[in-house]
Tab-separated table of C-alpha atoms and ligand atoms in Angstrom:
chain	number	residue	atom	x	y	z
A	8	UNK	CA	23.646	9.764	8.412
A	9	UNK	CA	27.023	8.661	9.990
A	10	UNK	CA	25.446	9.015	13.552
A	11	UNK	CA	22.197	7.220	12.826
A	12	UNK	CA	24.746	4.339	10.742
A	13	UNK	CA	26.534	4.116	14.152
A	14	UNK	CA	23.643	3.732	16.337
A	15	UNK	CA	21.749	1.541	13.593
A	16	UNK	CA	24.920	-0.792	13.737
A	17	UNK	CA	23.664	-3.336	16.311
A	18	UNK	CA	20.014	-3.380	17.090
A	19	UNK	CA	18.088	-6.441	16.541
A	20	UNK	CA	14.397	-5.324	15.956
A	21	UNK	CA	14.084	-2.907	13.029
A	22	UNK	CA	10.757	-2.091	11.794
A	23	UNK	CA	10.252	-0.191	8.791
A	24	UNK	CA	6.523	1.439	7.905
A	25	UNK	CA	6.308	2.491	4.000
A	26	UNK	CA	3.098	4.069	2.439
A	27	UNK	CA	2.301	5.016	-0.836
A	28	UNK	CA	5.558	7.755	-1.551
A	29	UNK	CA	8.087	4.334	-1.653
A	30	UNK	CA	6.024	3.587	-5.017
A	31	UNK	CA	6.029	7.089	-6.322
A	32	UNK	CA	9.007	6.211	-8.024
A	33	UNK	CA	7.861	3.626	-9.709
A	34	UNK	CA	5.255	5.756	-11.266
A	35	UNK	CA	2.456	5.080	-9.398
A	36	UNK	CA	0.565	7.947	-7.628
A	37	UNK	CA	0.508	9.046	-4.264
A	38	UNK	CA	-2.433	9.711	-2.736
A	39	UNK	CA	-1.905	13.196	-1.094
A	40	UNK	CA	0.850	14.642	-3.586
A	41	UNK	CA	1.081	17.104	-5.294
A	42	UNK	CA	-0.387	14.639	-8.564
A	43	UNK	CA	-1.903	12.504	-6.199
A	44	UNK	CA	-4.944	10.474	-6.684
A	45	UNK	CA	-6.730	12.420	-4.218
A	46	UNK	CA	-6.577	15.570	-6.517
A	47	UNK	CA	-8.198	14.158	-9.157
A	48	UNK	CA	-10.750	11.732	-7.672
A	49	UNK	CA	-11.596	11.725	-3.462
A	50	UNK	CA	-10.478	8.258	-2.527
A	51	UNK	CA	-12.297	8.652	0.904
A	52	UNK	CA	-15.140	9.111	-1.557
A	53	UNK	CA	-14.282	5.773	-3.765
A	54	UNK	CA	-12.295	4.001	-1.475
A	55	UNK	CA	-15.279	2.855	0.435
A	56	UNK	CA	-18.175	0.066	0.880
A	57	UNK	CA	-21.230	3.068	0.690
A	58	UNK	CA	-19.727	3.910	-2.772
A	59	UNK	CA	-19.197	0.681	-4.437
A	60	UNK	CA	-22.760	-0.197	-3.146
A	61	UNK	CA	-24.126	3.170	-4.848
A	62	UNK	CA	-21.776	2.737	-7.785
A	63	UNK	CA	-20.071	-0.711	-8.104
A	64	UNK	CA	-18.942	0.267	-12.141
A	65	UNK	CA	-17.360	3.815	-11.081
A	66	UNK	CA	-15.645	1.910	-8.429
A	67	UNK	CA	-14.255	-1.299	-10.529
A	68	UNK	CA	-13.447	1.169	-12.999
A	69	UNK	CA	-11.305	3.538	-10.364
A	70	UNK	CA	-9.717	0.158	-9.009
A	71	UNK	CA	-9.064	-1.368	-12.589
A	72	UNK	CA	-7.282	2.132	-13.865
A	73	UNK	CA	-4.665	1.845	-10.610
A	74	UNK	CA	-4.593	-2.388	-11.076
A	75	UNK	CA	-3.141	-1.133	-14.752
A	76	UNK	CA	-0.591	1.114	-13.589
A	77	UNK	CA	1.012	-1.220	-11.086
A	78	UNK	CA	0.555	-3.954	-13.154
A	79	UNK	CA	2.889	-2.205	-15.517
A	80	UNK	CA	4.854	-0.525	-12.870
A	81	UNK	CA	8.053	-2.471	-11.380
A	82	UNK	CA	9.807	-2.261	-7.723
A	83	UNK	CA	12.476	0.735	-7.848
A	84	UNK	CA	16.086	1.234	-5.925
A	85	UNK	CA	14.044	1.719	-2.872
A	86	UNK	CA	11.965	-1.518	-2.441
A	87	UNK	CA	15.310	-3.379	-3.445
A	88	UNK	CA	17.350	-1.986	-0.508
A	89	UNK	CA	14.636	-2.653	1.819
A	90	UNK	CA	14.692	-6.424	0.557
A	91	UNK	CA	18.619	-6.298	1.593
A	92	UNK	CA	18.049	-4.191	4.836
A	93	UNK	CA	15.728	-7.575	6.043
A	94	UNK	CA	18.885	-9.610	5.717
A	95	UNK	CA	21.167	-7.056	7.802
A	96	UNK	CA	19.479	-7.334	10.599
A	97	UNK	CA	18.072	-10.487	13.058
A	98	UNK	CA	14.835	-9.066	13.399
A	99	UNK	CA	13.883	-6.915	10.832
A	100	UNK	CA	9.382	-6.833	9.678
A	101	UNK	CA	8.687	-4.241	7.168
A	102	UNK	CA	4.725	-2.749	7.728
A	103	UNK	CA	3.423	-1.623	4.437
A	104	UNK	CA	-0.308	0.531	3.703
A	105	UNK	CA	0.584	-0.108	0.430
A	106	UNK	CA	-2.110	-2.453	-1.652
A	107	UNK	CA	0.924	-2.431	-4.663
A	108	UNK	CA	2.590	-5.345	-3.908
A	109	UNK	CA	5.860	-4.107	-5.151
A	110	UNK	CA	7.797	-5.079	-2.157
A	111	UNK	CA	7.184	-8.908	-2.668
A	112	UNK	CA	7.771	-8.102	-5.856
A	113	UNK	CA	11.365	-6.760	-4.893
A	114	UNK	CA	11.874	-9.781	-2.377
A	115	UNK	CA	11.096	-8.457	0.887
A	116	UNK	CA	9.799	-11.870	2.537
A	117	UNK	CA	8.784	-10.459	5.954
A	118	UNK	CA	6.380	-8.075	5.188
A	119	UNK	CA	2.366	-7.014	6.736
A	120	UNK	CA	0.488	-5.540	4.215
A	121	UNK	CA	-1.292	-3.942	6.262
A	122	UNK	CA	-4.593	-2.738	3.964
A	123	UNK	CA	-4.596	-5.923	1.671
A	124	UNK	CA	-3.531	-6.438	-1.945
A	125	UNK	CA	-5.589	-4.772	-4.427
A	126	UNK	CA	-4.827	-7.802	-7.336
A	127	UNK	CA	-7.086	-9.993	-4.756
A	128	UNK	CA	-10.841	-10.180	-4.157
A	129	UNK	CA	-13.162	-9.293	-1.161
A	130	UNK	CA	-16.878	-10.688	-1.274
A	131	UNK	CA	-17.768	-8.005	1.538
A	132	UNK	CA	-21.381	-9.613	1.592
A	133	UNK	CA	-20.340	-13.353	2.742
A	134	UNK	CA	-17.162	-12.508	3.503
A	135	UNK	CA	-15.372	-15.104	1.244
A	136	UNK	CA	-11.702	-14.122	-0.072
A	137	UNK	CA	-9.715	-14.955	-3.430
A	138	UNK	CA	-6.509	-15.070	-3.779
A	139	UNK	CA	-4.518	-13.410	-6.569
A	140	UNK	CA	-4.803	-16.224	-8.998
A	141	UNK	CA	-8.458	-17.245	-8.004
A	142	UNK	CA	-9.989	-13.522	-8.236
A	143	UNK	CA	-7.698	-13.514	-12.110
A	144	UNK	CA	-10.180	-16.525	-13.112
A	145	UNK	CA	-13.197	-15.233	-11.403
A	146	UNK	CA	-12.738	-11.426	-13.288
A	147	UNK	CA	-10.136	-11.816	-15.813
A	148	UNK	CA	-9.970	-7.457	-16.096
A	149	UNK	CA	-8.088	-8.187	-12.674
A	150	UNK	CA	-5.575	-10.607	-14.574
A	151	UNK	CA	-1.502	-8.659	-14.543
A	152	UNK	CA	-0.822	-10.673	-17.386
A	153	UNK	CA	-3.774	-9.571	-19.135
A	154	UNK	CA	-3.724	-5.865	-17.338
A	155	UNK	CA	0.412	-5.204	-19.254
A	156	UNK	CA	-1.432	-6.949	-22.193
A	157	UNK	CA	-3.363	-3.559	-22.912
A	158	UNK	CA	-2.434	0.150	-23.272
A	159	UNK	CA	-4.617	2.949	-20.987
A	160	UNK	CA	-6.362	4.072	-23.858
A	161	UNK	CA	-7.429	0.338	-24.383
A	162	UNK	CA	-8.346	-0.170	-20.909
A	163	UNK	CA	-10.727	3.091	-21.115
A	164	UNK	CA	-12.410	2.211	-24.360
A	165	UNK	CA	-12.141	-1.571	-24.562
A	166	UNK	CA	-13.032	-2.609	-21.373
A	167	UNK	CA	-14.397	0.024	-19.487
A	168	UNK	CA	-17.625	-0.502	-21.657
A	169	UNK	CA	-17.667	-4.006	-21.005
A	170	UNK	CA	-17.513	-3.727	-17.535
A	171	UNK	CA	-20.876	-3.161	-16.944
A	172	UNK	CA	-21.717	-6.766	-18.323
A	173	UNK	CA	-18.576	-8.116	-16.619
A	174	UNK	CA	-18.145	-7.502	-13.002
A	175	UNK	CA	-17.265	-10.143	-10.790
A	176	UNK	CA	-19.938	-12.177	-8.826
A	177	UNK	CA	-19.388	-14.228	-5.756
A	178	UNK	CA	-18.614	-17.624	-6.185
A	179	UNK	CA	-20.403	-18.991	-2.735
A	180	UNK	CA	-23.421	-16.078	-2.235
A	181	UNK	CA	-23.856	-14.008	-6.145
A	182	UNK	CA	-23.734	-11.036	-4.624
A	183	UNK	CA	-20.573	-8.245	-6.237
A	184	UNK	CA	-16.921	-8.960	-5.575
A	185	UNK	CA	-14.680	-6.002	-4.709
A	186	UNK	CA	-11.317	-5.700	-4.392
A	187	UNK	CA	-8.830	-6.828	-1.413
A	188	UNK	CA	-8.146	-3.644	0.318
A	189	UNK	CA	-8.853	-2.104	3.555
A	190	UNK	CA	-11.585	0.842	2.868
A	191	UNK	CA	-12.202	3.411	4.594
A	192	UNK	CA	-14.431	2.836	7.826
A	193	UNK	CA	-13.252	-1.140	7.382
A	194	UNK	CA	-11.566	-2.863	9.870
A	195	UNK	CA	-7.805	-3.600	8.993
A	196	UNK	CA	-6.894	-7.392	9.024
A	197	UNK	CA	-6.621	-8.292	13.105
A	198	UNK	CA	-3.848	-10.485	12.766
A	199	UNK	CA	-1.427	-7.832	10.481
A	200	UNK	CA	-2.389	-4.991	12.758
A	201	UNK	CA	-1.647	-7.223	15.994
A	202	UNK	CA	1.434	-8.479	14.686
A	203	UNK	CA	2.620	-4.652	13.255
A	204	UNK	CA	1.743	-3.003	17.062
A	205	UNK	CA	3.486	-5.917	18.629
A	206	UNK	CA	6.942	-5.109	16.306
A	207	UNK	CA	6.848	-1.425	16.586
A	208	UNK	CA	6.314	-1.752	20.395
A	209	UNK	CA	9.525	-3.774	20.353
A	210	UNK	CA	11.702	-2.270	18.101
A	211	UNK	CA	14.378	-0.581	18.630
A	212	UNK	CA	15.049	1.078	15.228
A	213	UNK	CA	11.462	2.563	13.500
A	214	UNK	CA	11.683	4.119	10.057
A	215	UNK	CA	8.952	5.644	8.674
A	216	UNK	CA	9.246	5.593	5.211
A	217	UNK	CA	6.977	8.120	2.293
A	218	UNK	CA	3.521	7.868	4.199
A	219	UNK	CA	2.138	11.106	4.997
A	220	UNK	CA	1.615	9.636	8.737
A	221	UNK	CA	-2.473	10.821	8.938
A	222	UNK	CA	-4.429	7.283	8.191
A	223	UNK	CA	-4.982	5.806	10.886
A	224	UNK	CA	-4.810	3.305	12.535
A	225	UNK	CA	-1.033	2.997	10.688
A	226	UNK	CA	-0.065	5.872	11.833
A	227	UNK	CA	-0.129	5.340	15.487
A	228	UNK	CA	2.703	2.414	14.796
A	229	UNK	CA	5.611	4.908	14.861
A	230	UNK	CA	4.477	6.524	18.194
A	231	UNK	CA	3.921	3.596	19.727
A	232	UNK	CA	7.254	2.235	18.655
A	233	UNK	CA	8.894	6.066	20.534
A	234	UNK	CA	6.703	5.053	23.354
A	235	UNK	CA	8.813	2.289	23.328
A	236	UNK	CA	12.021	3.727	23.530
A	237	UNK	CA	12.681	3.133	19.609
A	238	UNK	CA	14.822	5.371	17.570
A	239	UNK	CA	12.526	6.846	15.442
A	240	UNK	CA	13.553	7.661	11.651
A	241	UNK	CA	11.812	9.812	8.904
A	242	UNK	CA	12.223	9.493	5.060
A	243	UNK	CA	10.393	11.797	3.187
A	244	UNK	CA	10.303	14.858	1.146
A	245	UNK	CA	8.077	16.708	2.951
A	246	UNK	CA	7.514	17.553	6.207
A	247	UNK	CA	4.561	15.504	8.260
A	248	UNK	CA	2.670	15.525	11.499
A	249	UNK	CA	5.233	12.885	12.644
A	250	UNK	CA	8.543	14.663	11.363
A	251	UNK	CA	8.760	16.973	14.558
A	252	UNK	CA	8.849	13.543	17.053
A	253	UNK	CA	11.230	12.081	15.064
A	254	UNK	CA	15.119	11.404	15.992
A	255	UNK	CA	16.515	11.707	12.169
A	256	UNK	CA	14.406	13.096	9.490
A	257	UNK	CA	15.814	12.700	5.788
A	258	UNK	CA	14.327	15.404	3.785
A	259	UNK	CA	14.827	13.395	0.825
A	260	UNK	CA	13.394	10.228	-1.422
A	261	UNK	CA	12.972	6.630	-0.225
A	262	UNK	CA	14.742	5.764	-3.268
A	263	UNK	CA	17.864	7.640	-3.022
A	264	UNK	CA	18.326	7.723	0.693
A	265	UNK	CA	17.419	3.519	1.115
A	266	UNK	CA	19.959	2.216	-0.801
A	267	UNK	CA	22.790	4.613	0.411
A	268	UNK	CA	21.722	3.588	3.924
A	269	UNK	CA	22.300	-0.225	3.491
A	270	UNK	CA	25.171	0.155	1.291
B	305	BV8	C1	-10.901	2.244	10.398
B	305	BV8	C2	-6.515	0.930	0.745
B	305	BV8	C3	-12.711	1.759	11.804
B	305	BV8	C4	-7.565	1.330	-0.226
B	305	BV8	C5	-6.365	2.763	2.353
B	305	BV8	C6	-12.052	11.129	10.513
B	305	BV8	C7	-13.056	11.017	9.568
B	305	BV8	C8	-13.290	9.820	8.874
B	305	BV8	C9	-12.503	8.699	9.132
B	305	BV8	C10	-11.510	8.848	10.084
B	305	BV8	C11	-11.265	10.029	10.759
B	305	BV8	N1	-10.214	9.830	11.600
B	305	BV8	C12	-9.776	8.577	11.473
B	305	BV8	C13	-10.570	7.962	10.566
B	305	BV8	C14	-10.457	6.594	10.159
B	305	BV8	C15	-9.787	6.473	8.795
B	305	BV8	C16	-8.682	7.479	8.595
B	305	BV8	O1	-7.587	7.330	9.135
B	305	BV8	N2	-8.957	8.515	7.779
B	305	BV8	C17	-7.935	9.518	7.514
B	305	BV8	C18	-8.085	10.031	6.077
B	305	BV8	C19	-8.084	10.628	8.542
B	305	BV8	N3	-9.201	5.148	8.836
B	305	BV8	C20	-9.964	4.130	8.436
B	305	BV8	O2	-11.066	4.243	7.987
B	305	BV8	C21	-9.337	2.749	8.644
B	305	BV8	N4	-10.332	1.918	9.237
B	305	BV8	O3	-10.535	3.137	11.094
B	305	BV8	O4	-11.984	1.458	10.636
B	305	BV8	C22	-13.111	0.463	12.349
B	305	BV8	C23	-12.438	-0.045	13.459
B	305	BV8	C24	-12.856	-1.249	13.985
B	305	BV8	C25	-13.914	-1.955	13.390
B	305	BV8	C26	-14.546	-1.443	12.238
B	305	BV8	C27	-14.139	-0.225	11.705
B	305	BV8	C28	-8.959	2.150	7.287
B	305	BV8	C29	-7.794	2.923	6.715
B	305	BV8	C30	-7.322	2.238	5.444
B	305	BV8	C31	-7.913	2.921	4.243
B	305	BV8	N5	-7.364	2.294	3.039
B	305	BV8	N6	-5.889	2.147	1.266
B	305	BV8	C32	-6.936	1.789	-1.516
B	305	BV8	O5	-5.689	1.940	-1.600
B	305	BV8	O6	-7.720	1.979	-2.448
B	305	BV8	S1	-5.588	4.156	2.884
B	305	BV8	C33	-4.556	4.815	1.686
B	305	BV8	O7	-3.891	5.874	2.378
B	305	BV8	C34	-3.429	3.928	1.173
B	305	BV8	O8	-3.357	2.659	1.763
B	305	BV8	C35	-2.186	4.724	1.573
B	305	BV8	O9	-1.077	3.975	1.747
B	305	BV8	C36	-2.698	5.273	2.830
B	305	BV8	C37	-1.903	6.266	3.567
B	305	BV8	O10	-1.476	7.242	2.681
B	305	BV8	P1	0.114	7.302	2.452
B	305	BV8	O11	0.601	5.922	2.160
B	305	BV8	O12	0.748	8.014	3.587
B	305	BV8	O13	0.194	8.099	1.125
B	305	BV8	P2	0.072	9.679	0.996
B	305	BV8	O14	-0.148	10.013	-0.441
B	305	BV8	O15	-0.866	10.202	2.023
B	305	BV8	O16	1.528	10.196	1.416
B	305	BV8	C38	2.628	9.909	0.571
B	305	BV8	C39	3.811	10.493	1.265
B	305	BV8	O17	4.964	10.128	0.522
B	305	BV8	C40	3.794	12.027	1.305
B	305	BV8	O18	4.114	12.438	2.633
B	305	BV8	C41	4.897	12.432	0.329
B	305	BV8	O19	5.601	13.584	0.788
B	305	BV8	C42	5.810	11.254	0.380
B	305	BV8	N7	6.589	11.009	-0.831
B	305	BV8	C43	6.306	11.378	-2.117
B	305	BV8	N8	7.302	10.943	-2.935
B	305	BV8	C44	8.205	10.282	-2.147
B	305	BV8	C45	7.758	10.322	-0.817
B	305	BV8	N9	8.434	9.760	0.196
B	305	BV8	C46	9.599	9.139	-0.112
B	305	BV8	N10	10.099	9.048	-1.362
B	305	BV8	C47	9.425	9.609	-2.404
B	305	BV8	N11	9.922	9.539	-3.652
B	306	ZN	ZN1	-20.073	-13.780	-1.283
């Protein structure tokens, strides 16, 4: 740590790429753990346009049991110290594949999200987008106030049943509303991706932070960010595809190695 400390002591473009392991400690599941969601369901199954066509309920249903669990989940020691590590350094852009929204939550201001926000709404028929608050009013299920208002057990046999009667219809064309993430075999925002290659390939300092490093096209950032000359950091548990290019590899949580690192 001292040696990476001393090198990380004056650059001025720090990127940091987090995936779904910075929120395990919050509670919410990864996807490729050992409890993550893709034991029990396969996202590349649900997490997709063919499926919600074929099954928009098992879909909103999926979505609405994860909405839940972040809605109730908060930001842990991790997101925090990333929200302080933005104000160390000049340039600093933190890339996230998370849909959790936990590092807004925790303050981080200069963040790319890079597969969208899964409290907001995607009309994937005309295209038209809603915001947090204007997907809440169009399908109040999707509401956090209304989402810590119920227990699990609620969710399942209150309003799972009347879901069916319930799901959210677009505004401008009638046709179903899903929600605002990236799918699988959907294009990722231009503009986040553009502005998340052009930061890697610049920066000096790259951590890559509890992503498993195998969805692409995220997972090209950190290599392009080596390519660049960067300093290329890993923080995760477990070894990845990525840990064997890296510079320093911290075998250990976001959350207790984050915070000891801006300290
Ligand atoms: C695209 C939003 C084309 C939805 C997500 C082969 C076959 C089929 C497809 C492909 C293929 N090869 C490439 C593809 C394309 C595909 C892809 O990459 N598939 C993978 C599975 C191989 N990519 C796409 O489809 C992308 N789109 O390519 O479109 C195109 C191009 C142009 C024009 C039109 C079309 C879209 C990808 C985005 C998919 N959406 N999420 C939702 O959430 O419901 S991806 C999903 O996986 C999440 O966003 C998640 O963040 C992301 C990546 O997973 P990770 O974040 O890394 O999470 P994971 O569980 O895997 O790992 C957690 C890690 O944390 C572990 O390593 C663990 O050890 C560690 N950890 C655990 N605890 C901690 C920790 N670390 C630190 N601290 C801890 N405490
Ligand atoms: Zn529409």
């Amino acid at each position: 740590m001292e040696r990476l400390v001393e090198l990380a002591k004056n650059p001025d473009r720090v990127v940091v790429l987090t995936g779904a392991g910075i929120s395990a400690e919050s509670g919410i599941p990864t996807f490729r753990g050992k409890d993550g969601l893709w034991n029990r369901y396969n996202p590349t199954e649900l997490a997709t346009f063919e499926a919600f066509e074929r099954d928009p309920l098992l879909v909103w249903q999926w979505y609405l049991w994860r909405m839940h669990l972040i809605a109730n989940a908060s930001p842990n020691p991790g997101h925090y110290a990333l929200a302080r590590m933005e104000r160390l350094y000049p340039s600093f852009l933190l890339v996230t594949q998370n849909v959790d929204g936990l590092h807004r939550e925790a303050g981080s201001k200069n963040i790319v999200e890079l597969h969208g926000n899964i409290f907001e709404g995607k009309c994937r028929y005309c295209g038209k987008h809603y915001s947090e608050r204007e997907f809440a009013e169009l399908f109040p299920f999707a509401d956090k106030s209304f989402l810590r208002s119920v227990t699990e057990q609620e969710l399942k046999e209150r309003v799972f049943p009347e879901l069916r009667r319930n799901l959210p219809v677009c505004k401008r064309c009638g046709e179903l509303v899903g929600p605002g993430v990236v799918w699988f075999g959907e294009e990722l925002p231009p503009a986040a991706l553009e502005s998340a290659l052009r930061a890697s390939s610049a920066a000096e300092l790259f951590f890559s932070v509890g992503t498993s490093a195998v969805v692409q096209p995220a997972a090209s950032l950190p290599l392009v960010a080596k390519r660049s000359g960067a300093i290329l950091v890993e923080v995760n548990p477990e070894e990845t595809p990525l840990s064997a290019r890296c510079d320093f590899v911290f075998r250990e949580s976001a959350a207790s190695f984050l915070p000891r690192f801006v300290e």
